[in-house]
Amino acid sequence: HEADSHRTDLMTITRYVLNEQSRHPESRGDFTILLSHIVLGCKFVCTAVNKAGLAKLIGLAGETNVQGEEQKKLDVLSNEVFIKALVSSGRTCILVSEEDEEATIVEPSKRGRYCVVFDPLDGSSNIDCGVSIGTIFGIYMVKDGGEPTLDNVLQPGKNMLAAGYCMYGSSCTLVLSTGTGVNGFTLDPSLGEFILTHPNIKIPKKGKIYSVNEGNTKNWDAPTAKYVEKCKFPKDGSSPKSLRYIGSMVADVHRTLLYGGIFLYPADKKSPNGKLRVLYEVFPMSFLMEQAGGQAFTGKQRALDLVPKNIHERSPIFLGSYDDVEEIKALYAAEEK
Ligand code: P6P
């Protein structure tokens, strides 16, 4: 009955995290509780994103919904849901969101030991055309017990305890690492549970895809320009790479993680620090890539070694298959000489 037991032995994300927790006897289950609240937020956003299209179609949304309330933009709504879920978990003390200029310091009575940095709905400009979007998050342990200050979240990405994203696409997929590899869970709407569907994800050592917005070519620096040229006109007689660019980071990174290849958001003359944000885009995706056997590079250093100076800081990023990132690191190193 091996097959049967597989079907009935549902590995939900909650059970997976509980198994992880049992590896830390000293743990009081706080992390499990925190994660269950993040999962709740993802389930809510998944429903709202799927309804958004329909609501627009049948005119429910427009400017107001059936209750005549002002229809909130989905990213604003998602942000409110995550902030409320994280505060009510009683396990957080500082929250940094792409949607909020200032960090949220949780009121003392509800404070816990974790700091969560997140983009509640990255790529939301793609909603109207049905392209996959996602939530990206990273979790730090608060550095010291005192009054929570921002330096608890201005930590290098290598200090993260966990990171993940939830992609709202043809299915709702949550990819998570708690520091011992990467696992993918797919929402079963009939159960309302995330089920383990992609155990122990490992990114191919080398890929055949490069992912960059070629519209910025005229602004690239030499190493990036040289690398992209090599993808198109390989000197070693190998076949050119394919270009795949969705323009939604969660979708581009998810494809890179599963199929291999490299995702680039380089610096350019217009934006010398690139476009993507360090805390809640670059760090979580870099954390996942390293955990899956890939790597992530800023053009100057290992992405996870970066120490951010402000909570919305940006950085260039090159992440994906180990060998592909190694090639662009060599081009930047040659530039340094
Ligand atoms: P560009 C979406 O707006 C986003 O923040 C990321 O999800 C995506 O990778 C990037 O911007 C796309 O930027 O400049 O190529 O449109």
XYZ file of C-alpha atoms and ligand atoms in Angstrom:
353
model
C 0.000 0.000 0.000
C 2.986 2.308 -0.460
C 1.141 4.450 -3.071
C -1.956 4.672 -0.860
C 0.002 5.727 2.209
C 1.634 8.405 0.019
C -1.823 9.705 -0.885
C -3.106 9.705 2.687
C 0.136 10.780 4.369
C -0.375 14.484 3.594
C 2.756 16.517 4.317
C 1.261 19.960 4.933
C 3.462 23.008 5.434
C 2.398 23.134 9.086
C 3.485 19.526 9.648
C 6.732 20.200 7.781
C 7.538 23.183 10.002
C 6.622 21.190 13.134
C 9.061 18.483 12.011
C 11.689 21.217 11.555
C 10.881 22.569 15.023
C 11.450 19.156 16.584
C 15.077 19.571 15.455
C 15.313 22.514 17.889
C 14.277 21.061 21.289
C 14.743 24.483 22.900
C 12.166 25.960 20.530
C 8.918 27.046 22.133
C 7.031 26.743 18.829
C 7.164 30.491 18.247
C 8.542 30.082 14.732
C 5.802 27.584 13.874
C 3.177 30.043 15.077
C 4.806 32.901 13.121
C 4.932 30.821 9.954
C 1.303 29.752 10.302
C 0.338 33.443 10.300
C 2.411 34.112 7.187
C 0.695 31.132 5.530
C -2.693 32.580 6.538
C -1.744 35.875 4.839
C -0.741 34.021 1.676
C -4.033 32.117 1.570
C -5.950 35.386 1.873
C -3.955 37.110 -0.854
C -4.337 34.090 -3.107
C -8.123 34.326 -2.825
C -8.154 38.112 -3.276
C -5.838 37.986 -6.318
C -7.923 35.298 -7.983
C -11.135 37.211 -7.304
C -9.630 40.549 -8.450
C -9.717 39.503 -12.093
C -13.273 38.249 -11.795
C -14.375 41.303 -9.801
C -13.000 43.584 -12.517
C -14.623 41.460 -15.231
C -18.115 41.561 -13.772
C -17.745 45.197 -12.798
C -17.802 44.505 -9.045
C -14.534 46.305 -8.575
C -14.521 49.397 -10.713
C -14.241 52.199 -8.200
C -16.429 50.618 -5.534
C -17.429 47.054 -4.693
C -20.917 45.681 -4.019
C -20.927 47.154 -0.518
C -20.183 50.520 -2.115
C -16.842 50.598 -0.251
C -13.875 52.156 -2.000
C -12.215 49.136 -3.704
C -8.727 48.987 -2.167
C -5.795 48.402 -4.473
C -4.733 44.772 -4.005
C -1.237 45.610 -2.876
C -2.577 47.962 -0.188
C -5.103 45.313 0.907
C -2.434 42.580 0.955
C -0.148 44.773 3.034
C -2.866 45.402 5.628
C -3.608 41.666 5.825
C 0.037 40.725 6.387
C 0.655 43.484 8.942
C -2.450 42.454 10.924
C -1.642 38.716 10.667
C 1.975 39.251 11.769
C 1.086 41.566 14.678
C -1.695 39.244 15.877
C 0.759 36.296 15.843
C 2.324 37.857 18.966
C 5.724 36.661 17.695
C 7.048 39.747 15.895
C 8.559 43.039 17.034
C 9.571 44.886 13.825
C 7.932 44.651 10.398
C 9.339 46.169 7.192
C 7.017 46.277 4.186
C 7.624 47.513 0.637
C 4.309 49.361 1.031
C 5.260 51.330 4.172
C 7.867 54.098 4.214
C 8.478 53.521 7.955
C 9.010 50.195 9.745
C 6.184 48.990 12.032
C 7.280 48.627 15.667
C 4.840 46.172 17.273
C 3.169 47.375 20.498
C 4.873 45.901 23.611
C 1.950 43.688 24.660
C 2.079 41.844 21.320
C 5.846 41.701 20.838
C 7.818 38.521 20.005
C 11.406 37.747 18.975
C 11.123 37.875 15.172
C 11.518 40.654 12.584
C 9.766 40.109 9.263
C 10.672 41.956 6.048
C 8.266 41.493 3.152
C 6.865 42.671 -0.148
C 3.163 41.827 0.176
C 2.429 41.831 -3.541
C 5.490 42.132 -5.756
C 4.826 42.760 -9.421
C 1.300 43.991 -8.718
C 1.407 46.110 -11.903
C 0.992 42.756 -13.707
C -2.334 41.854 -12.088
C -4.539 43.307 -14.810
C -2.949 41.169 -17.520
C -3.043 37.977 -15.449
C 0.737 37.532 -15.105
C 1.865 35.683 -11.959
C 2.722 37.893 -8.977
C 3.851 37.074 -5.465
C 4.588 37.744 -1.819
C 8.257 37.697 -0.789
C 9.383 37.485 2.872
C 12.435 37.096 5.087
C 12.669 36.443 8.839
C 15.380 37.662 11.288
C 15.682 36.929 15.000
C 15.752 40.183 16.974
C 19.348 40.966 17.919
C 18.901 42.024 21.548
C 16.036 42.049 23.997
C 15.971 45.829 24.398
C 13.603 48.340 22.808
C 13.382 47.201 19.167
C 15.425 49.477 16.897
C 15.980 49.412 13.139
C 19.417 47.817 13.444
C 17.498 44.599 14.154
C 16.460 44.604 10.488
C 19.579 46.238 9.008
C 21.336 42.862 9.242
C 23.113 41.068 6.360
C 20.901 38.542 4.569
C 23.090 35.673 5.795
C 21.601 36.252 9.272
C 18.088 35.404 8.076
C 16.523 32.377 9.810
C 14.129 31.767 6.950
C 12.962 33.185 3.641
C 10.369 32.372 1.044
C 7.855 33.516 -1.529
C 4.311 32.661 -2.467
C 3.529 32.826 -6.178
C -0.068 33.534 -7.231
C -0.259 32.034 -10.698
C -1.951 29.036 -12.353
C -1.577 27.505 -8.883
C -0.604 29.024 -5.540
C 2.921 27.828 -4.734
C 4.796 28.647 -1.536
C 8.575 28.095 -1.671
C 10.304 28.150 1.722
C 13.700 27.633 3.300
C 14.348 27.544 7.041
C 18.078 27.070 6.475
C 18.132 23.338 5.699
C 17.322 23.347 1.971
C 14.347 24.552 -0.080
C 10.850 23.029 -0.260
C 7.839 23.912 -2.423
C 4.227 23.612 -1.287
C 1.115 23.944 -3.458
C -2.216 25.167 -2.078
C -4.961 22.577 -2.325
C -8.003 24.883 -2.369
C -10.345 22.040 -1.435
C -8.369 21.482 1.785
C -7.157 25.059 2.275
C -3.757 23.492 3.000
C -0.339 23.908 1.415
C 0.851 20.396 0.480
C 4.528 19.485 -0.089
C 4.854 19.098 -3.885
C 8.505 20.061 -4.523
C 10.649 18.435 -1.804
C 14.327 19.467 -1.498
C 14.537 21.742 -4.585
C 18.057 21.936 -6.084
C 18.788 24.408 -8.898
C 20.633 22.884 -11.926
C 24.370 23.698 -11.704
C 24.213 25.428 -15.104
C 21.232 26.603 -17.145
C 20.270 27.510 -20.713
C 18.158 30.580 -19.879
C 19.079 34.177 -19.072
C 16.485 36.584 -17.700
C 16.993 40.358 -17.949
C 15.126 43.421 -19.227
C 17.029 43.974 -22.483
C 15.289 47.327 -22.836
C 17.937 48.699 -20.459
C 20.866 47.542 -22.658
C 22.093 51.039 -23.451
C 22.492 51.785 -19.729
C 24.391 48.620 -18.712
C 27.975 48.624 -17.464
C 30.640 46.679 -19.396
C 30.623 43.365 -17.442
C 26.828 42.994 -17.751
C 26.920 43.953 -21.429
C 29.747 41.458 -22.046
C 27.885 38.696 -20.184
C 24.642 39.167 -22.136
C 26.644 39.272 -25.379
C 28.200 35.903 -24.399
C 24.706 34.471 -23.803
C 23.749 35.418 -27.366
C 27.053 34.738 -29.147
C 28.847 32.018 -27.131
C 32.562 31.917 -27.980
C 32.944 28.224 -27.124
C 30.677 27.113 -29.972
C 27.866 26.143 -27.546
C 24.314 27.109 -28.515
C 23.001 30.545 -27.438
C 20.912 30.765 -24.273
C 17.157 31.460 -24.417
C 15.842 34.754 -23.080
C 12.870 34.475 -20.718
C 11.734 37.666 -18.923
C 8.290 37.858 -17.284
C 8.889 41.141 -15.469
C 7.547 39.747 -12.205
C 10.456 38.822 -9.902
C 8.689 35.925 -8.164
C 7.796 34.313 -11.529
C 11.272 34.854 -13.040
C 13.004 33.545 -9.916
C 10.665 30.532 -9.589
C 11.410 29.488 -13.195
C 15.142 30.014 -12.601
C 15.029 27.892 -9.423
C 13.244 24.992 -11.154
C 14.768 25.115 -14.656
C 18.185 26.695 -13.939
C 19.791 29.720 -15.592
C 20.417 33.249 -14.383
C 18.215 36.202 -13.408
C 19.781 39.661 -13.651
C 18.649 43.065 -12.486
C 21.880 45.004 -13.068
C 22.832 48.524 -12.055
C 22.500 50.991 -14.859
C 23.344 54.666 -15.449
C 19.784 55.683 -14.477
C 19.737 53.595 -11.281
C 23.305 52.907 -10.040
C 21.929 50.572 -7.333
C 19.628 48.715 -9.689
C 15.899 48.570 -8.966
C 15.285 45.633 -6.624
C 15.137 46.157 -2.857
C 17.742 44.525 -0.625
C 15.697 43.492 2.422
C 12.552 42.020 0.907
C 13.485 41.133 -2.684
C 17.260 40.547 -3.020
C 17.932 38.889 0.370
C 15.050 36.351 0.410
C 15.667 35.263 -3.203
C 19.439 35.074 -2.634
C 18.887 33.026 0.546
C 16.719 30.553 -1.398
C 19.189 30.332 -4.296
C 22.120 29.505 -1.979
C 20.005 26.954 -0.089
C 19.145 25.330 -3.450
C 22.848 25.120 -4.456
C 22.947 28.277 -6.576
C 24.441 31.651 -5.765
C 23.656 35.379 -5.705
C 26.044 38.251 -6.468
C 25.604 42.060 -6.405
C 28.345 42.894 -8.929
C 30.653 43.640 -6.007
C 30.064 40.894 -3.392
C 28.022 37.885 -2.272
C 24.512 39.318 -1.961
C 23.897 37.861 1.514
C 27.014 39.593 2.895
C 25.598 43.036 2.084
C 24.808 45.150 5.179
C 21.885 47.458 4.317
C 22.002 51.047 5.635
C 18.314 51.804 5.184
C 15.236 49.608 5.015
C 14.353 50.396 1.370
C 17.893 50.248 -0.017
C 18.303 48.818 -3.529
C 21.054 46.619 -4.991
C 21.966 45.175 -8.369
C 21.485 41.379 -8.332
C 22.689 38.403 -10.401
C 21.290 35.113 -9.084
C 20.700 31.535 -10.238
C 22.734 28.494 -11.320
C 26.124 28.294 -9.637
C 28.180 28.125 -12.849
C 26.229 30.892 -14.607
C 26.706 33.343 -11.733
C 30.374 32.316 -11.545
C 30.797 33.538 -15.146
C 29.469 37.016 -14.439
C 31.540 37.215 -11.226
C 34.651 36.579 -13.361
C 33.692 39.416 -15.720
C 33.231 41.832 -12.807
C 36.511 40.671 -11.228
C 38.353 41.283 -14.531
C 36.830 44.774 -14.583
C 38.244 45.472 -11.108
C 41.822 44.824 -12.250
P 11.438 46.231 -15.028
C 7.940 44.434 -10.594
O 7.534 45.771 -10.758
C 9.368 44.426 -10.088
O 9.458 45.057 -8.854
C 9.865 42.986 -9.995
O 8.859 42.099 -9.649
C 10.417 42.742 -11.386
O 11.471 41.797 -11.404
C 10.952 44.117 -11.783
O 10.211 45.074 -11.024
C 10.746 44.397 -13.255
O 11.346 45.663 -13.524
O 12.261 47.488 -14.904
O 12.154 45.186 -15.844
O 10.017 46.452 -15.480
